[in-house]
XYZ file of C-alpha atoms in Angstrom:
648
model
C 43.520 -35.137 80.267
C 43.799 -37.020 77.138
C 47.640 -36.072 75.237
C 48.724 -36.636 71.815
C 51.682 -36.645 70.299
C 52.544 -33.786 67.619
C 55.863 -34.411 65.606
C 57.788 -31.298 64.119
C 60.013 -30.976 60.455
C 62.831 -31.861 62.702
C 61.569 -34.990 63.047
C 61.265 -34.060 66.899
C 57.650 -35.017 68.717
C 56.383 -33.331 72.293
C 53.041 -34.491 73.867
C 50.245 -32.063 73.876
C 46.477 -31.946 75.772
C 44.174 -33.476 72.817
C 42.504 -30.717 71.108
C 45.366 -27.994 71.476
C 45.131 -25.543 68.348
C 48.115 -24.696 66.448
C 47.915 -21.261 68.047
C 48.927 -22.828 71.442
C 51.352 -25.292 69.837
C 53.584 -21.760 68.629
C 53.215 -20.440 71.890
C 54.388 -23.023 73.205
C 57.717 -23.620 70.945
C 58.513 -19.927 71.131
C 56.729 -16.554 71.934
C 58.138 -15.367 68.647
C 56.558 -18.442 67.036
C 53.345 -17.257 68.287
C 53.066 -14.024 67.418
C 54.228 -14.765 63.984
C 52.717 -17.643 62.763
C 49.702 -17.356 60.273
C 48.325 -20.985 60.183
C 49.892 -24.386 60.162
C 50.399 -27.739 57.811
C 49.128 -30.771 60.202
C 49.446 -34.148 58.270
C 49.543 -32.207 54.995
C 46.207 -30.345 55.529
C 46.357 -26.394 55.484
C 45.367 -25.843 58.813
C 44.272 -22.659 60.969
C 45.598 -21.709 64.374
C 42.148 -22.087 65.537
C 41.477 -25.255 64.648
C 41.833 -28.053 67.526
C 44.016 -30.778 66.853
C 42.363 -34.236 68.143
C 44.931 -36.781 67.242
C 48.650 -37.536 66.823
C 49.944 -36.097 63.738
C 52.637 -34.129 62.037
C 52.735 -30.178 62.205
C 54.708 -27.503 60.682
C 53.728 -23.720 61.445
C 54.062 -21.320 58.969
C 54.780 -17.288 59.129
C 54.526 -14.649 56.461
C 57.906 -16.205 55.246
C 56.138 -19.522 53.940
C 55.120 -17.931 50.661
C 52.551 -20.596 49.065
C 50.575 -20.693 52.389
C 51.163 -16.705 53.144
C 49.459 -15.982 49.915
C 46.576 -18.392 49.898
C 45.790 -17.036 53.654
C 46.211 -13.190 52.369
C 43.983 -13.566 48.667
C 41.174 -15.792 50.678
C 40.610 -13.249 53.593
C 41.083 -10.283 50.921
C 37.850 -11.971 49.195
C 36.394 -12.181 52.739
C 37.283 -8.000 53.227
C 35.909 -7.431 49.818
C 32.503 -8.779 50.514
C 32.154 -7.009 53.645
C 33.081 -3.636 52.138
C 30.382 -4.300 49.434
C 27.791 -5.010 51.736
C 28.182 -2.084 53.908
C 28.474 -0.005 51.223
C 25.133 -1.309 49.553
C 23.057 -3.564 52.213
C 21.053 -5.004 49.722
C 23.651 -6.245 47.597
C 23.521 -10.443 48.194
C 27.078 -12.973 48.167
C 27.248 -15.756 47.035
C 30.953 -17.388 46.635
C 34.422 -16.073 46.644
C 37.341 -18.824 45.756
C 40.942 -17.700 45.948
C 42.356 -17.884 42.298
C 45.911 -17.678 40.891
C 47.458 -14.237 41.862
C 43.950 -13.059 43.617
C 40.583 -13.858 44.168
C 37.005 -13.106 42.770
C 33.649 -12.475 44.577
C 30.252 -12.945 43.017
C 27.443 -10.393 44.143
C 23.764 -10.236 43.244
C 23.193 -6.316 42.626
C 21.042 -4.828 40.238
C 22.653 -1.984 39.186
C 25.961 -3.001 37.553
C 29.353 -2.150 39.808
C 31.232 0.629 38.134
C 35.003 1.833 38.064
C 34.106 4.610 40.074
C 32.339 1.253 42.568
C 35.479 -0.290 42.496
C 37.497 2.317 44.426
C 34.800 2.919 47.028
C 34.836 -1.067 47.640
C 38.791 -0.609 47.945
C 38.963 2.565 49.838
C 36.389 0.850 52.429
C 38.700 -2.392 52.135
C 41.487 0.048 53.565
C 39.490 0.744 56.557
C 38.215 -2.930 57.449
C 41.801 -3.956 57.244
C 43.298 -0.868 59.358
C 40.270 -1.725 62.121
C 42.500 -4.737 62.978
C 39.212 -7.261 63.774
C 39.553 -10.098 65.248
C 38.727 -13.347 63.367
C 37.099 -16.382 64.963
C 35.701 -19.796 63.409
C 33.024 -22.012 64.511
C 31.581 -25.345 63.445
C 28.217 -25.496 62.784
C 25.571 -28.590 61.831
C 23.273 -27.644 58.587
C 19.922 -27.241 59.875
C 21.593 -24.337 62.248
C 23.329 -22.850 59.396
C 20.453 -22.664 56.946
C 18.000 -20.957 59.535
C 20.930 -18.460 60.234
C 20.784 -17.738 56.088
C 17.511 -18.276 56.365
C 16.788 -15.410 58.695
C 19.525 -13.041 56.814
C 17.373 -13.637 53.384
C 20.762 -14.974 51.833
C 19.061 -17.727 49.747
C 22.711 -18.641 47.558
C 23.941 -19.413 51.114
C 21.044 -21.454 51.775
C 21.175 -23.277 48.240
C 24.317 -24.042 48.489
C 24.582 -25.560 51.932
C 21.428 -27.473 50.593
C 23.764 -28.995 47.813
C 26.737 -30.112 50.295
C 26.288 -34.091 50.809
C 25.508 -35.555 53.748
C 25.454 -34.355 57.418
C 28.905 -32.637 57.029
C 29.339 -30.228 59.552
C 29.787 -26.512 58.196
C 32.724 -23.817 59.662
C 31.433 -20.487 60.131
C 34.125 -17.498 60.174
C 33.497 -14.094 61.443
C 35.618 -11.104 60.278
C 34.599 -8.522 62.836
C 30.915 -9.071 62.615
C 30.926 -9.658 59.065
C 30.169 -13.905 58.582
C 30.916 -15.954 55.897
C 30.307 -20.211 55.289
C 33.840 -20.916 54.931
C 36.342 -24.120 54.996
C 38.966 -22.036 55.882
C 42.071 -21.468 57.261
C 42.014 -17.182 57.713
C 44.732 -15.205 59.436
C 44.031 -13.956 62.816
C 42.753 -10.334 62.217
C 41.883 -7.940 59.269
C 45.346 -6.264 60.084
C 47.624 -8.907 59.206
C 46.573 -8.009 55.870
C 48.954 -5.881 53.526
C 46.370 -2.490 52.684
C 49.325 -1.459 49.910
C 49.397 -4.620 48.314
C 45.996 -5.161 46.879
C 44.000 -4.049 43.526
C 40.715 -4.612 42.916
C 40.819 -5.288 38.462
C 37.316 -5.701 36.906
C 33.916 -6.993 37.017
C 32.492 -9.689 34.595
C 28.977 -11.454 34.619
C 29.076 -14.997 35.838
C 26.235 -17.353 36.019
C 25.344 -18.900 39.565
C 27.322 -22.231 40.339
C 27.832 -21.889 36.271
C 24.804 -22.804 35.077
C 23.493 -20.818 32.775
C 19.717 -21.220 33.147
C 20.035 -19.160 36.842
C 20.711 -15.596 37.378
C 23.453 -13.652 36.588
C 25.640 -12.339 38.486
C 27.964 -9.591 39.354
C 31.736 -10.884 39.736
C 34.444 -8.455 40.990
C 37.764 -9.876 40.242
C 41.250 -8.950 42.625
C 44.947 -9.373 42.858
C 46.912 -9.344 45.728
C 50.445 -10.534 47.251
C 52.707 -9.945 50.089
C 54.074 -6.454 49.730
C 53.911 -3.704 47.316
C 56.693 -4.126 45.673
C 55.406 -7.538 44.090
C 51.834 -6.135 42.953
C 53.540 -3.412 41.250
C 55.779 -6.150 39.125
C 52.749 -7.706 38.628
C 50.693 -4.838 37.436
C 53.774 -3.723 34.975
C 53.813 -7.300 33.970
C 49.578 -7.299 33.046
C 50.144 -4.199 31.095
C 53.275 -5.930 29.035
C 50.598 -8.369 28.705
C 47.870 -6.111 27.261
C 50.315 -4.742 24.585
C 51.401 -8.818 23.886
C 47.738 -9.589 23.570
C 47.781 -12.273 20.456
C 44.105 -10.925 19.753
C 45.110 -7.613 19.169
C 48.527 -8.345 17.891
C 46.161 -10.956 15.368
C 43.794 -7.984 13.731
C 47.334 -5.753 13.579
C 49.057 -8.286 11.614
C 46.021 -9.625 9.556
C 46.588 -13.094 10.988
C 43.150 -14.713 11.959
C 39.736 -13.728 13.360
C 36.765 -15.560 15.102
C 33.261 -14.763 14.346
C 30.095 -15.803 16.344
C 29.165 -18.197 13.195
C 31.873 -20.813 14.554
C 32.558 -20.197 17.901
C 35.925 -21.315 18.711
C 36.836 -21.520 15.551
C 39.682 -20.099 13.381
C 39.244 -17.937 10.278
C 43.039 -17.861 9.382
C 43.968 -15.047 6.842
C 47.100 -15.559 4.812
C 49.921 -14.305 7.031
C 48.738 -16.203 9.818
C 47.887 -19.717 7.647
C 51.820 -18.402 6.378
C 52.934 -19.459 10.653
C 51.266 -22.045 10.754
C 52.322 -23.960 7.837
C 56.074 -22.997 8.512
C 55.335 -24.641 12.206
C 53.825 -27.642 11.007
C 56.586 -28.131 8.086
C 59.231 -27.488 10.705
C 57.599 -29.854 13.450
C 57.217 -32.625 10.480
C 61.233 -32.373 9.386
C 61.845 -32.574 13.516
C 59.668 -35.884 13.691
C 61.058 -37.408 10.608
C 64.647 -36.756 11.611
C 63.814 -38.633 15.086
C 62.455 -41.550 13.388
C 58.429 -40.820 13.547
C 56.137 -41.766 10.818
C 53.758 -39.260 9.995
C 49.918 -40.849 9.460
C 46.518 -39.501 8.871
C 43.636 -40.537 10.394
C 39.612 -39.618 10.216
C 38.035 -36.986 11.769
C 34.234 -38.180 12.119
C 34.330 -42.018 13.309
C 31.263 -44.191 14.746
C 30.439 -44.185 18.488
C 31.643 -47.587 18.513
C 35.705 -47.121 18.512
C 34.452 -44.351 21.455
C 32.541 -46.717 23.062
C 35.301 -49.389 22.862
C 38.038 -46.859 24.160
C 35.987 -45.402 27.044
C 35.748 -41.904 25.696
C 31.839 -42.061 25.369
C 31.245 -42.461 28.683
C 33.976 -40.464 30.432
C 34.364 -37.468 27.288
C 31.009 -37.670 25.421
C 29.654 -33.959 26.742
C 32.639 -32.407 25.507
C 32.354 -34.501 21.744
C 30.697 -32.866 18.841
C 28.085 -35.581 17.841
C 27.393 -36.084 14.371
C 23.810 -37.914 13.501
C 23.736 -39.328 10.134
C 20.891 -41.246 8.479
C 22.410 -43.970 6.056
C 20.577 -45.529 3.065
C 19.109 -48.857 4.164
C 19.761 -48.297 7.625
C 16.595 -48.254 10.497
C 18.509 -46.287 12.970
C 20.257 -43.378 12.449
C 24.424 -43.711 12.511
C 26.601 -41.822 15.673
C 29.578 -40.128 15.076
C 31.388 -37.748 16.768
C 34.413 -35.395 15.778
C 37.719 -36.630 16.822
C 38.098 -35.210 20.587
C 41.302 -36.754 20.533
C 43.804 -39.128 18.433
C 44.835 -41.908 20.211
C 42.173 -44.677 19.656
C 42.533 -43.876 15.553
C 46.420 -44.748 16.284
C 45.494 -47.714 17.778
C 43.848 -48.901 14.895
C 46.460 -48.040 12.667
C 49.121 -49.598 14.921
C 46.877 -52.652 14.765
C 46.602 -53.198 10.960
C 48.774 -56.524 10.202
C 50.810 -58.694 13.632
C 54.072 -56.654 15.120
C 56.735 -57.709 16.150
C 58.881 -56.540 19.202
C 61.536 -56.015 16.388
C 58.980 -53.274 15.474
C 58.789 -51.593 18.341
C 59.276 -49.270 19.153
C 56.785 -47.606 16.604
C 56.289 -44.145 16.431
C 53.254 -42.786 14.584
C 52.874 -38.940 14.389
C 49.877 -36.977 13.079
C 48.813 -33.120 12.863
C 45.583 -34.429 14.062
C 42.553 -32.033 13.575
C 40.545 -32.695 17.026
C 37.317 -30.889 17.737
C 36.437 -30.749 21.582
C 33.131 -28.412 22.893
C 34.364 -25.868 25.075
C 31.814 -23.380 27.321
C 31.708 -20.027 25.728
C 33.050 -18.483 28.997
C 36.372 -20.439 28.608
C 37.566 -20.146 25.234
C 40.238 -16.925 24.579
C 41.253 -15.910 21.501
C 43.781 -19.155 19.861
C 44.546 -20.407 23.765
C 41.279 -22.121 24.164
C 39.343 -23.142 20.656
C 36.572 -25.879 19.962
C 38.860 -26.922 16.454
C 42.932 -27.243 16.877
C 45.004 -29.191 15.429
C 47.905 -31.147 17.860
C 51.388 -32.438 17.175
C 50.309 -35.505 18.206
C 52.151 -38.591 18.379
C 52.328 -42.049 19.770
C 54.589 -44.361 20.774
C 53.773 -48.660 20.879
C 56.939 -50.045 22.842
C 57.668 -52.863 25.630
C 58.261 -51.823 28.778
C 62.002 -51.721 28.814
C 62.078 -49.598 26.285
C 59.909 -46.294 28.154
C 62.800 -45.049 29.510
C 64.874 -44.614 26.602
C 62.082 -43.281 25.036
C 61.331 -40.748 27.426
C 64.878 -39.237 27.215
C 64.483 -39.360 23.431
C 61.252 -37.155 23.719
C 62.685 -35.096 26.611
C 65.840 -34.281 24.114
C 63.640 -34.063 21.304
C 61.115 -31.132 22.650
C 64.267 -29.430 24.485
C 65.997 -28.800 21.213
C 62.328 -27.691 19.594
C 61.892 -24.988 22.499
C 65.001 -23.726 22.092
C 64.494 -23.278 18.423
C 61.136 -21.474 19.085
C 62.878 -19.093 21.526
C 62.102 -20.914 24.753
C 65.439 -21.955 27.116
C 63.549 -22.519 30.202
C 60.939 -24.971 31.224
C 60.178 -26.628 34.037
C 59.262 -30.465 34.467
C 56.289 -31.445 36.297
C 56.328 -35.771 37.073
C 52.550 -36.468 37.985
C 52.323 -39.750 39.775
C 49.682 -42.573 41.024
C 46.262 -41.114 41.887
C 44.308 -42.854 44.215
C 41.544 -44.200 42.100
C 43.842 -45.631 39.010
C 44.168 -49.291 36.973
C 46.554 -51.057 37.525
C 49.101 -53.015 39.739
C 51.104 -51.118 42.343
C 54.229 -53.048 40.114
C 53.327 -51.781 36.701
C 53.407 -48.090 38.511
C 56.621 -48.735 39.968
C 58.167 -50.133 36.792
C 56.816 -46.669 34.966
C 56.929 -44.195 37.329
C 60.889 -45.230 38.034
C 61.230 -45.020 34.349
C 60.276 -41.357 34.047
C 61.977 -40.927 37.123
C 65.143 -42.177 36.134
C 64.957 -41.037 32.186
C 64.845 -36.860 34.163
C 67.992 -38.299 36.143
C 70.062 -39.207 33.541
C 69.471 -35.698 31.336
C 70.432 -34.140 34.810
C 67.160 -32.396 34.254
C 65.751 -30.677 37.791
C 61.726 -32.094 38.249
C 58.667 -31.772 40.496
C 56.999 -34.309 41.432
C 53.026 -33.521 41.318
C 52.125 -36.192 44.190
C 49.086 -38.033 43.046
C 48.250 -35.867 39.374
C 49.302 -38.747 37.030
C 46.056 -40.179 34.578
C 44.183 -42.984 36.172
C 46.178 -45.084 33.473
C 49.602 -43.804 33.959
C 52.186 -41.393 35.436
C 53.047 -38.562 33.383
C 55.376 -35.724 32.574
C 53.823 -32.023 31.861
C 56.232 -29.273 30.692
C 55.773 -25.967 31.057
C 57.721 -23.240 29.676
C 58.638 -19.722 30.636
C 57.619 -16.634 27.779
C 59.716 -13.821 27.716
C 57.382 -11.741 30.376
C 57.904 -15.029 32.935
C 54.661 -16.080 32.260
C 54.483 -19.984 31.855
C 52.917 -22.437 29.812
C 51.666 -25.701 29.959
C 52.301 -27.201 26.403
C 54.303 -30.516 25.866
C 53.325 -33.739 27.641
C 54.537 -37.109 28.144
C 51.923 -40.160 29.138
C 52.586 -43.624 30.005
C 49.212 -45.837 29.071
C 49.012 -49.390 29.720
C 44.454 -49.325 29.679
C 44.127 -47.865 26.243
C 46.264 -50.612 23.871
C 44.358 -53.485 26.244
C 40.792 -51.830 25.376
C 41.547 -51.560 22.020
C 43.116 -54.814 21.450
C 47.185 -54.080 20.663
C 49.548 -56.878 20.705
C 52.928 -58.102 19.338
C 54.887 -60.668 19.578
C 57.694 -61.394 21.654
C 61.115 -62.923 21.500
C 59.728 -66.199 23.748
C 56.887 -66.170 20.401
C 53.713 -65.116 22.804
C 51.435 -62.175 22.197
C 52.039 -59.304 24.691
C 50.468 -56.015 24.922
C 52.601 -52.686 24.449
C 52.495 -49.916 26.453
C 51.469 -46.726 24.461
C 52.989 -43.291 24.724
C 51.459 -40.333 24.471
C 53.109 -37.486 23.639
C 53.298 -33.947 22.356
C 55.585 -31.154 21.825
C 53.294 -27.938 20.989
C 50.327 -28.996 22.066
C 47.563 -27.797 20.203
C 49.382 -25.281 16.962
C 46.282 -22.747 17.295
C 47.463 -22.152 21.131
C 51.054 -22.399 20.593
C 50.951 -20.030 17.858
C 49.298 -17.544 20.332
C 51.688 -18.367 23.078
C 54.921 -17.362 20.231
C 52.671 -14.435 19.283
C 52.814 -13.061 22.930
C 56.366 -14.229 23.507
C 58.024 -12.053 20.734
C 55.351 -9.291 20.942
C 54.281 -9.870 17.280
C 58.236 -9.397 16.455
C 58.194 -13.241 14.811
C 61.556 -15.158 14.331
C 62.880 -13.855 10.510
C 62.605 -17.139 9.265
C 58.295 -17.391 10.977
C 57.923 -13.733 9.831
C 54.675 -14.262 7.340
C 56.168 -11.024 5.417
C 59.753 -10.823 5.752
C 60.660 -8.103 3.349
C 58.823 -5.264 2.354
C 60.252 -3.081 -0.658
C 58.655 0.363 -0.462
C 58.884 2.999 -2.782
C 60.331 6.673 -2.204
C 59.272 8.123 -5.238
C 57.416 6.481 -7.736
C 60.756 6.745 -9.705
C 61.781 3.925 -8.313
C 58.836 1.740 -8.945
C 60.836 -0.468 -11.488
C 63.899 -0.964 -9.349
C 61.330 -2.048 -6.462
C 60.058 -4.803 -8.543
C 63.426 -5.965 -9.801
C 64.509 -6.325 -6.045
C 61.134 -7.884 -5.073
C 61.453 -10.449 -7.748
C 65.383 -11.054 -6.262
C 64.318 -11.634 -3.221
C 61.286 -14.307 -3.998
C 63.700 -16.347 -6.474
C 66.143 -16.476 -3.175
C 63.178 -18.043 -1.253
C 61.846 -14.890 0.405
C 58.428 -13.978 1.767
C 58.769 -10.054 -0.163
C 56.607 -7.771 -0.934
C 56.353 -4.158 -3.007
C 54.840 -0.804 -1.514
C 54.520 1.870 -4.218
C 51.747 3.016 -3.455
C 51.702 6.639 -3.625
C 52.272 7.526 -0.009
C 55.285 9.053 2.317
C 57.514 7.141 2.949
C 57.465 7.462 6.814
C 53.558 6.483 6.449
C 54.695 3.255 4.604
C 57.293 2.488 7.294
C 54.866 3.374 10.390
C 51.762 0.897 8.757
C 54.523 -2.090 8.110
C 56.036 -1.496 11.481
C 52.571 -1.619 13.345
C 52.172 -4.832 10.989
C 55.172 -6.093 12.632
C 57.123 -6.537 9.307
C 60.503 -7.895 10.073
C 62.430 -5.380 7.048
C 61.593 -2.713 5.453
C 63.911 -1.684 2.377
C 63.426 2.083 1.577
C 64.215 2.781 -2.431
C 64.788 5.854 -3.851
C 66.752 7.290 -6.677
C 69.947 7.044 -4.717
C 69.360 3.263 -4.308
C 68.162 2.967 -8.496
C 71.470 4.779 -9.194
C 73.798 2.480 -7.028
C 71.540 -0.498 -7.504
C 71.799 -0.492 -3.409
C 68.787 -0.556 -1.065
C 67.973 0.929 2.448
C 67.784 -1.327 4.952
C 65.595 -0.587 8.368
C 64.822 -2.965 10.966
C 61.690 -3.534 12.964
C 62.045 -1.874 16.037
C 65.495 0.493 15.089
C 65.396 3.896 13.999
C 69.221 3.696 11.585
C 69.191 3.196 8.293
C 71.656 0.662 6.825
C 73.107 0.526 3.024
C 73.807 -2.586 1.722
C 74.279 -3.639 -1.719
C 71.713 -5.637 -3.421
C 73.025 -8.803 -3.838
C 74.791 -8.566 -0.218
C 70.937 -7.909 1.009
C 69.609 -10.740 -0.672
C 72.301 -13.308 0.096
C 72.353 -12.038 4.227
C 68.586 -12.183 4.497
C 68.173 -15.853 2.590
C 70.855 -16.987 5.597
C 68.529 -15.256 8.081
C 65.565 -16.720 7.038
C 66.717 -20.407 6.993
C 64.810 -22.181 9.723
C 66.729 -23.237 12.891
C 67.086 -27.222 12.103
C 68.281 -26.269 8.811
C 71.115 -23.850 9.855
């Protein structure tokens, strides 16, 4: 019989019959080993203990300890449970897909009637009896024109459709859980028991379109969460519903800060307290960039097909561009433009206006660039996914001995902006050489070991994202931790050697020839509509004192005191502060309930006591004491609070 050789972490190998499963190979290092183990890695492929192994290769096995693979096996044979329970609780019901997805899964049914709460907990409750029935799960490998007559015969038509769509003559796995089947690629644990019944919620149920398109059905999809114990879906449960009162939508309305309407999808009315965060963010941002030697530049928003055509963006971008169809005076054809998707080819032309010099470089041009990109309706959320934003956006045109230093720069740069904003942690994600990419394998040496060794020297800890970076260049995504632990995907750092060559940017060297530069690409915030909403959910509407669109509101005891509540109104705006005056003729614990639900930073309570002493009341957001201070003590603490960060 035919061996192979299988080689273990250890770096140890042992010979094995050709087409041994992973199942035998666990047995075979240790009973233990084989009752525990859930699936296997072999050559870097998630593999199941089913599967037969036909060549020499590398294996690990993995048990319920291996989190990453525990959880993908757990979430993708919940979806499999959850299908089964709906189809024995309504045989008519049809399935189509069922992907695993961060922190659960989702299943998409063809029903009639819609699914209900009340549907929800019969699917789970049924879910809880597949699982405690401990089936067995087997796989088999199937050709198409077997497969389609099997969906054929069970009148499962998405099945057949989308069997119909796979390329080729690909041969198809097959899993059965109990005698419940599924098309599946796999891998699956080895019976419904395995799976944690405590650990497991089903959430909602949203419409979603068939393979997305939206000229076929609708259908039903049932979303779920699960993970390895109970413990850990309660945290995450408690964390969903500090999430629901973060919401930056309904934080947004209770603050008056923006809207959306269905007149501009995607699009951001912003009302005066929010327009107040956003300017204070961009003026901030534009004093950081100065200060690290960036010039600030403006470029168009509507430019000619041409430059897109020219930088490649027309045929790779050009269904997500907004195209704008103009006919000029004198012209036969009508003119193409599109919106700005993004703003690195207008840099280019600015960077290219007049020869450079390497004694120029590097150059750094910055711009709040207003980009306009079309999104699906199904993907955009409130500020973190719009069709108009507006990024920090910045480039960088340098040689390539100077990436390096430039990367630390940035890295030190966007550190000491996070940590203004509130954020301490993020994490560094290095994306490197994708298979299909331009370039020499030098050039990605020369730039990948310069991002590499730009992380070293800030003693920074990294992941490396094997084979992520751009087809032009390695990058560096950061993502930072909120105050809940979610994270965030915000600043990014690009190396791009394909866009400055396209677009024709050169300088001159010290030996007098024309070279190209490399071109950096990098931002801080991201996009300011999604980072707003990201430091709306972070502080839970409770804004920084010196972001707070109203800082200070004065209100009224008795109307008294209306006077003195202008006079200190007027003390506090000559001192630079966002104040305003409540004398309306309300309680005063209504005034202080409405300002706290608006998330106002200070609220000064005046009453004849205060006139007399010419002294206010001082309550917090968030604290039920009172505090006297005198008035000039108030206004002088409160213009020191509300100095921004790099200004301190």
């Amino acid at each position: 019989m035919a061996q192979i050789s299988l080689t273990f972490p250890d770096g140890n190998s042992r010979d094995f019959a050709k087409g041994v499963t992973p199942a035998d190979v666990a047995a075979a290092i240790a009973p233990s080993l084989g009752k525990a183990a859930i699936s296997a890695s072999v050559d870097g492929r998630h593999y199941d203990l089913q599967w037969p192994i036909e060549a020499d290769a590398r294996i690990a096995i993995h048990t319920m300890k291996d989190d990453a693979q525990a959880l993908e096996l757990i979430r993708h044979d919940f979806a499999h449970v959850m299908a089964r329970a709906v189809q024995k609780l309504w045989p008519e019901v049809k399935v189509t897909i069922g992907p695993v997805i961060e922190n659960g899964w989702y299943y998409d049914f063809d029903r009639e009637e819609p699914f209900t709460p009340e549907d929800l907990g019969l699917i789970e409750k049924e879910m809880k009896a597949i699982i405690n029935e401990r089936d067995p799960v087997r796989t088999e490998v199937w050709d198409r024109s077997r497969a389609i007559k099997h969906y054929v015969e069970k009148k499962e038509p998405f099945k057949v459709e989308l069997i119909e769509a796979i390329p080729g003559d690909e041969l198809l796995r097959m899993y059965w859980h109990g005698h419940w089947q599924d098309l599946c690629r796999g891998p699956h644990l080895q019976h419904t028991g395995q799976l944690p019944a405590d650990a497991f919620k089903l959430m909602s149920v949203a419409g979603a379109y068939w393979r997305g398109d939206h000229t076929k059905k609708q259908l039903q999809r049932i979303y779920g969460v699960a993970f390895k114990n109970r413990e850990d879906l309660k945290a995450h449960l408690t964390m969903l519903e500090e999430a629901a009162k973060r919401d930056h939508r309904k934080l947004g309305r209770e603050m008056e800060l923006f809207h959306l309407q269905e007149e501009a999808p995607g699009m951001v009315f912003w009302h005066p307290n929010g327009w107040t965060i956003y300017r204070l963010l961009q003026e901030y941002m534009g004093r950081r960039l100065r200060d690290a030697g960036y010039r600030e530049i403006k470029t168009p928003q509507v430019v000619d097909r041409v430059l897109w055509e020219r930088s490649g963006h027309w045929e790779a971008y050009r269904e997500n561009m907004f195209i704008v169809e103009v006919d000029e005076e004198g012209a036969k054809e009508k003119r193409i433009n599109a919106l700005k998707p993004m703003n690195c080819p207008c840099h280019v032309q600015v960077y290219n206006q007049g020869l450079k010099s390497y004694r120029d470089l590097p150059l750094r041009l910055a711009e709040f660039g207003s980009c306009h990109r079309y999104e699906s309706s199904g993907s955009m959320h409130g500020l973190m996914r719009v069709r108009g934003f507006t990024q920090d956006d910045a480039h960088i045109f340098c040689t390539e001995d100077q990436i390096e230093s430039e990367c630390a720069n940035f890295i030190a740069l966007l550190s000491s902006v996070y940590r203004d904003l509130g954020f301490d942690r993020f994490d560094i994600k290095l994306s490197t050489r994708p298979e299909v990419r331009i370039g020499s394998d030098a050039t990605w040496d020369k730039v990948e070991g310069a991002l590499t060794n730009a992380i070293a020297k800030l003693g920074l800890p990294y992941e490396i994202n094997p084979g992520d970076g751009a087809f032009y260049g390695p990058k560096l995504d950061f993502k930072l931790t909120d105050a809940i632990g979610r994270e965030w995907q915000c600043g990014t750092f690009q190396v791009d050697a394909q866009l400055p060559d396209r677009l024709g940017a050169e300088y001159v060297a010290e030996d007098g020839a024309k070279h190209m530069p490399y071109m950096l690409h990098r931002a801080i915030l991201g996009s300011f509509e999604r980072f707003i909403g990201i430091l709306i959910e972070n502080y839970a509407g409770r804004m920084p004192f010196w972001l707070a669109p109203r800082q200070v509101v004065v209100a009224s005891i008795v109307s008294d005191a209306d006077g003195y509540v202008d006079d200190v109104v007027a003390m506090l705006r000559k001192a630079g502060l966002r104040a305003e005056a409540d004398t309306r003729n309300e309680k005063i614990n209504y005034k202080v309930r409405e300002h706290s639900v608006a998330k106002v930073p200070v609220i000064l309570a005046i009453g004849m006591k205060e006139v007399a002493e010419r002294t206010v009341s001082v309550r917090r957001l968030g604290e039920t004491r009172t505090d006297t201070m005198s008035l000039s003590d108030a206004v002088s603490s409160f213009a020191t609070e509300a100095t921004p960060p790099d200004l301190v």
